[in-house]
């Protein structure tokens, strides 16, 4: 049964995480603390009065930023988990090669790794959610909806990225992705200000990225203001990225690993 | 005149003495080797000769200069092939040659002309624009050698020049080094391969635990420390080998974990004597003595473990 | 000149031509490597620009005027821009130190250089020279954009270029010295752990007055705060004696870092 085989591949990632979990715990706790303190609270003192009313969160900048940061974290976790670990498994440590020498097939290898990414995305987003709540960034339990949204968004980033990492031969392209995709997306996704504040052409470009849709969803959810049509639109767009990414990843894995 | 002259050369790392007061002289045009197992102190010695490692004690004169105070001036006239390739992975083959020449301050036109010639010498001309990462182990080694020659050094230091290469690649490297020797370059190399030492060295020292155990040409060392031929006997794995019946058969007998070595003048007659005594090992091999046997005799241990 | 100085000059002079060639060769090597991998250096220029656009235009629209260095009110774009220049100088310096760490540990670049007539001090000087060259390029570009957007308000801004380079030098020298103590890539994360809080809290995005009394003192000591304060004064005015203090801070950082780096390279590689 294929699921059982994928679980064996997943087992590898869980096992090797025992060596590296300390570092990731530190960052997944420290990052929310730092960002929420600096952007939510520090910067929030500047966003007030008339201008803050456009935020739609009763003037609280912290409540505006916190759900968006959960989405950002999910997005970035998805991207990073699908970059170096995937390339290392093909090129440097050759984990996949070792797995494929066992009864596992390329499909199991990929699915097992994807399961691991799901877990990591849930882990970092949940940490952010908890710390954000402690900061008072979420007005109600509706914020829990951010978790499935974060997962969908994270995979919308991870799946196409996995396909690309398996495809590219050069690790230097990761540095380029980090600088030219991840950071600009982070800055222009509506995390720190409503996208409507951007000039129209920029705003339209910003809506192309999955992150903008994830941020919009998470923010509405946290405020308990999810509306049917916009929600369906955002979810559909993210699902499209997932499906296309999944299809590409499978194709590329077969080609790269079983030439 | 001696190009390299070391007296009581010593290297300590904390409590550990890597090189323990050795005397070495290397003369012009010679191919000189340090033979010994891993950890014998060869690389530490080479690093001191390469003027990248200060001496703990003793004196070291190279090209009539003092290694302790004239490092840069000496290094300007040495070529170095380190144990691990230290090629610049971010550059192409040709760029590696170019920038290495610039490190020596060699004029641009000369670097250009020499690198073309040297790449040709090590048969890498058609890979000149490749990234170093894409080269095979043997190619990288040859590039390291070509690079070390860009300054037209008077002495070439080679630390384990063929370790990790496949047999074919090793022969290519040996052949190129032999040509350099013919051109009058002084070679100083370390190795733990006795065949490499026999192929390349006019003279060598056998090193063990930081000390020199013996010195001479490969031929002279074998003559002085071993017999002409060796009979290698292998017995079945679980058989307890009884050396009793072998008594008096050889000038010297060595028992290793997997075989017994009989040091004799005439291998064939020793084999005949074996069967006359009714000893029937699983396999019998007659061969000439090598530096491996010299090392075994001097230290009681094998070179490669 | 005293006798001591004469002796010193006599010892240095004959070496100078060679030293110039050696330092030049170290810089040449970096330029050659950059030629093949230019994307990351290029992004070093774009990143602060993106931040400026995002924070200045987008976030700025949510924020009114806030007090600048002299207490006079400035727009949020004007407020953030000098801080982003300082942060990018810091990042450039830190990036350079990661580079040195890689070259020393994995690339074995310095082992190679030291087998030639090049000496440790040439390597330290060459690497810093290269970092400065890059720093100048970025800062010129960013200041040009600021000028075009009308974000420069004081003639002292002419000094912002050397100041930004000095900031990069201070961070680069200390970062490199720290990197020589690292063993693995994971250790480099300590650097991130120091840089990210500084980036977020050193009055980059909001004024010092946001903090309570004792926290202000903590923030003031951090190097990035010093850099942000220096550039804000130069670009927005008015410039006071405090600018000299900020600059001295980075001169000290650079000198300590440089001396330590040279010693560490020698200690680590010439054993």
CSV table of C-alpha atoms in Angstrom, one decimal, chain B residues 7-204:
chain,number,residue,atom,x,y,z
B,7,UNK,CA,68.5,19.9,11.5
B,8,UNK,CA,66.7,18.5,14.6
B,9,UNK,CA,63.4,19.6,12.9
B,10,UNK,CA,60.6,19.3,15.5
B,11,UNK,CA,56.9,20.0,15.5
B,12,UNK,CA,54.7,19.8,18.6
B,13,UNK,CA,51.0,20.4,19.0
B,14,UNK,CA,50.5,20.8,22.8
B,15,UNK,CA,51.8,17.6,24.4
B,16,UNK,CA,51.8,15.7,21.1
B,17,UNK,CA,55.1,15.6,19.1
B,18,UNK,CA,54.3,15.2,15.5
B,19,UNK,CA,57.9,15.5,14.2
B,20,UNK,CA,60.6,14.5,16.6
B,21,UNK,CA,63.9,16.1,15.8
B,22,UNK,CA,64.6,14.8,12.3
B,23,UNK,CA,67.6,15.6,10.0
B,24,UNK,CA,67.0,15.8,6.3
B,25,UNK,CA,68.9,17.1,3.3
B,26,UNK,CA,67.6,17.4,-0.2
B,27,UNK,CA,69.9,18.3,-3.1
B,28,UNK,CA,69.3,19.9,-6.4
B,29,UNK,CA,67.4,17.9,-9.0
B,30,UNK,CA,66.7,15.1,-6.6
B,31,UNK,CA,63.3,13.3,-6.1
B,32,UNK,CA,63.1,12.9,-2.4
B,33,UNK,CA,60.4,11.0,-0.5
B,34,UNK,CA,58.9,10.7,2.9
B,35,UNK,CA,57.4,7.2,3.2
B,36,UNK,CA,55.3,6.3,6.2
B,37,UNK,CA,51.8,5.5,7.4
B,38,UNK,CA,49.1,8.0,8.2
B,39,UNK,CA,50.2,10.0,11.3
B,40,UNK,CA,53.9,9.4,10.9
B,41,UNK,CA,54.6,13.2,10.7
B,42,UNK,CA,55.0,13.5,7.0
B,43,UNK,CA,52.4,16.2,6.4
B,44,UNK,CA,53.6,18.3,9.4
B,45,UNK,CA,57.1,18.1,8.0
B,46,UNK,CA,55.9,19.2,4.6
B,47,UNK,CA,54.0,22.1,6.1
B,48,UNK,CA,57.1,23.3,7.8
B,49,UNK,CA,59.1,23.0,4.6
B,50,UNK,CA,56.3,24.9,2.8
B,51,UNK,CA,56.8,27.7,5.4
B,52,UNK,CA,53.2,27.7,6.6
B,53,UNK,CA,53.9,26.1,9.9
B,54,UNK,CA,56.4,27.5,12.4
B,55,UNK,CA,59.0,25.0,13.8
B,56,UNK,CA,58.8,24.1,17.4
B,57,UNK,CA,62.5,23.4,17.5
B,58,UNK,CA,65.6,23.0,15.3
B,59,UNK,CA,66.7,24.8,12.1
B,60,UNK,CA,65.4,24.7,8.6
B,61,UNK,CA,67.2,26.3,5.7
B,62,UNK,CA,65.6,26.3,2.3
B,63,UNK,CA,67.2,27.7,-0.9
B,64,UNK,CA,69.9,29.2,1.5
B,65,UNK,CA,67.3,31.1,3.4
B,66,UNK,CA,65.9,30.7,6.9
B,67,UNK,CA,62.4,29.2,7.0
B,68,UNK,CA,61.6,31.0,10.2
B,69,UNK,CA,62.2,34.5,9.0
B,70,UNK,CA,62.1,34.4,5.1
B,71,UNK,CA,58.8,32.6,4.6
B,72,UNK,CA,57.4,34.8,1.8
B,73,UNK,CA,60.7,34.9,-0.1
B,74,UNK,CA,61.0,31.1,0.1
B,75,UNK,CA,57.4,30.4,-0.7
B,76,UNK,CA,57.9,32.6,-3.8
B,77,UNK,CA,60.2,29.9,-5.1
B,78,UNK,CA,58.3,26.8,-4.0
B,79,UNK,CA,55.4,24.9,-5.7
B,80,UNK,CA,53.0,23.2,-3.3
B,81,UNK,CA,50.5,20.4,-4.0
B,82,UNK,CA,48.7,20.0,-0.7
B,83,UNK,CA,47.2,16.7,0.5
B,84,UNK,CA,43.7,17.9,-0.2
B,85,UNK,CA,43.0,19.8,-3.3
B,86,UNK,CA,42.5,23.5,-2.4
B,87,UNK,CA,41.2,24.6,-5.8
B,88,UNK,CA,39.0,27.6,-5.9
B,89,UNK,CA,35.6,26.1,-6.5
B,90,UNK,CA,34.1,29.4,-7.4
B,91,UNK,CA,36.3,29.8,-10.4
B,92,UNK,CA,36.9,28.0,-13.7
B,93,UNK,CA,40.0,25.9,-14.5
B,94,UNK,CA,41.7,28.7,-16.4
B,95,UNK,CA,40.8,31.3,-13.7
B,96,UNK,CA,42.3,29.1,-11.1
B,97,UNK,CA,45.6,29.2,-13.0
B,98,UNK,CA,45.4,32.9,-13.5
B,99,UNK,CA,44.6,34.0,-10.0
B,100,UNK,CA,47.2,31.6,-8.5
B,101,UNK,CA,49.8,33.3,-10.8
B,102,UNK,CA,48.7,36.7,-9.5
B,103,UNK,CA,49.1,35.5,-5.9
B,104,UNK,CA,52.8,35.2,-6.8
B,105,UNK,CA,52.8,38.6,-8.5
B,106,UNK,CA,53.8,37.2,-11.8
B,107,UNK,CA,53.2,39.6,-14.7
B,108,UNK,CA,49.9,39.1,-16.5
B,109,UNK,CA,51.3,38.2,-19.9
B,110,UNK,CA,53.6,35.6,-18.3
B,111,UNK,CA,50.7,34.0,-16.4
B,112,UNK,CA,48.6,33.8,-19.5
B,113,UNK,CA,51.3,32.1,-21.5
B,114,UNK,CA,52.3,29.7,-18.7
B,115,UNK,CA,48.8,28.6,-17.8
B,116,UNK,CA,48.1,27.7,-21.4
B,117,UNK,CA,51.3,25.7,-21.6
B,118,UNK,CA,50.7,24.0,-18.2
B,119,UNK,CA,47.1,23.1,-18.9
B,120,UNK,CA,48.4,21.4,-22.0
B,121,UNK,CA,51.0,19.7,-19.9
B,122,UNK,CA,48.4,18.2,-17.6
B,123,UNK,CA,46.0,17.5,-20.5
B,124,UNK,CA,43.3,19.8,-19.3
B,125,UNK,CA,43.2,22.3,-22.2
B,126,UNK,CA,39.8,21.2,-23.4
B,127,UNK,CA,38.4,21.7,-19.9
B,128,UNK,CA,39.9,25.2,-19.4
B,129,UNK,CA,36.5,26.9,-19.2
B,130,UNK,CA,34.8,24.2,-17.0
B,131,UNK,CA,33.9,24.9,-13.4
B,132,UNK,CA,36.3,23.1,-11.1
B,133,UNK,CA,33.4,21.4,-9.4
B,134,UNK,CA,32.7,19.4,-12.5
B,135,UNK,CA,36.1,17.8,-12.8
B,136,UNK,CA,36.9,14.3,-11.7
B,137,UNK,CA,39.3,13.6,-8.9
B,138,UNK,CA,42.2,12.8,-11.2
B,139,UNK,CA,41.6,16.0,-13.2
B,140,UNK,CA,41.5,18.1,-10.0
B,141,UNK,CA,44.8,16.6,-8.9
B,142,UNK,CA,46.4,17.4,-12.3
B,143,UNK,CA,45.0,20.9,-12.1
B,144,UNK,CA,46.5,21.3,-8.6
B,145,UNK,CA,49.9,20.2,-10.0
B,146,UNK,CA,49.7,22.5,-13.0
B,147,UNK,CA,48.8,25.4,-10.7
B,148,UNK,CA,51.7,24.7,-8.4
B,149,UNK,CA,54.0,25.0,-11.4
B,150,UNK,CA,52.8,28.5,-12.5
B,151,UNK,CA,55.6,30.2,-10.6
B,152,UNK,CA,58.2,27.9,-12.2
B,153,UNK,CA,59.3,26.7,-8.8
B,154,UNK,CA,62.7,25.4,-8.0
B,155,UNK,CA,61.3,22.9,-5.5
B,156,UNK,CA,57.9,21.1,-5.9
B,157,UNK,CA,56.3,19.9,-2.6
B,158,UNK,CA,53.8,17.1,-3.1
B,159,UNK,CA,51.8,15.8,-0.1
B,160,UNK,CA,50.3,12.4,-1.0
B,161,UNK,CA,50.0,13.3,-4.7
B,162,UNK,CA,47.9,10.3,-5.7
B,163,UNK,CA,45.9,9.3,-2.6
B,164,UNK,CA,42.3,8.7,-3.4
B,165,UNK,CA,42.9,8.4,-7.2
B,166,UNK,CA,42.0,5.3,-9.2
B,167,UNK,CA,44.9,3.3,-10.7
B,168,UNK,CA,44.6,4.8,-14.1
B,169,UNK,CA,44.6,8.4,-12.8
B,170,UNK,CA,47.5,7.6,-10.6
B,171,UNK,CA,49.6,6.5,-13.5
B,172,UNK,CA,48.9,9.7,-15.4
B,173,UNK,CA,50.0,11.8,-12.4
B,174,UNK,CA,53.2,9.7,-12.0
B,175,UNK,CA,54.0,10.0,-15.6
B,176,UNK,CA,53.7,13.8,-15.5
B,177,UNK,CA,55.8,14.0,-12.3
B,178,UNK,CA,58.5,11.9,-13.9
B,179,UNK,CA,58.6,14.3,-16.8
B,180,UNK,CA,59.1,17.2,-14.4
B,181,UNK,CA,61.9,15.3,-12.7
B,182,UNK,CA,63.6,14.9,-16.1
B,183,UNK,CA,63.3,18.7,-16.6
B,184,UNK,CA,65.3,19.1,-13.5
B,185,UNK,CA,62.7,20.2,-11.0
B,186,UNK,CA,63.5,19.0,-7.4
B,187,UNK,CA,60.6,16.9,-6.1
B,188,UNK,CA,59.8,16.4,-2.4
B,189,UNK,CA,56.9,14.1,-1.8
B,190,UNK,CA,55.2,12.2,0.9
B,191,UNK,CA,53.4,9.0,0.3
B,192,UNK,CA,52.1,5.9,2.1
B,193,UNK,CA,52.2,3.9,-1.1
B,194,UNK,CA,55.3,1.9,-1.5
B,195,UNK,CA,54.8,1.6,-5.2
B,196,UNK,CA,54.6,5.4,-5.5
B,197,UNK,CA,57.9,5.8,-3.6
B,198,UNK,CA,59.6,3.1,-5.8
B,199,UNK,CA,58.3,4.7,-9.0
B,200,UNK,CA,59.3,8.3,-8.2
B,201,UNK,CA,61.9,8.6,-5.5
B,202,UNK,CA,65.7,8.6,-6.0
B,203,UNK,CA,66.1,8.7,-2.3
B,204,UNK,CA,63.7,8.4,0.6
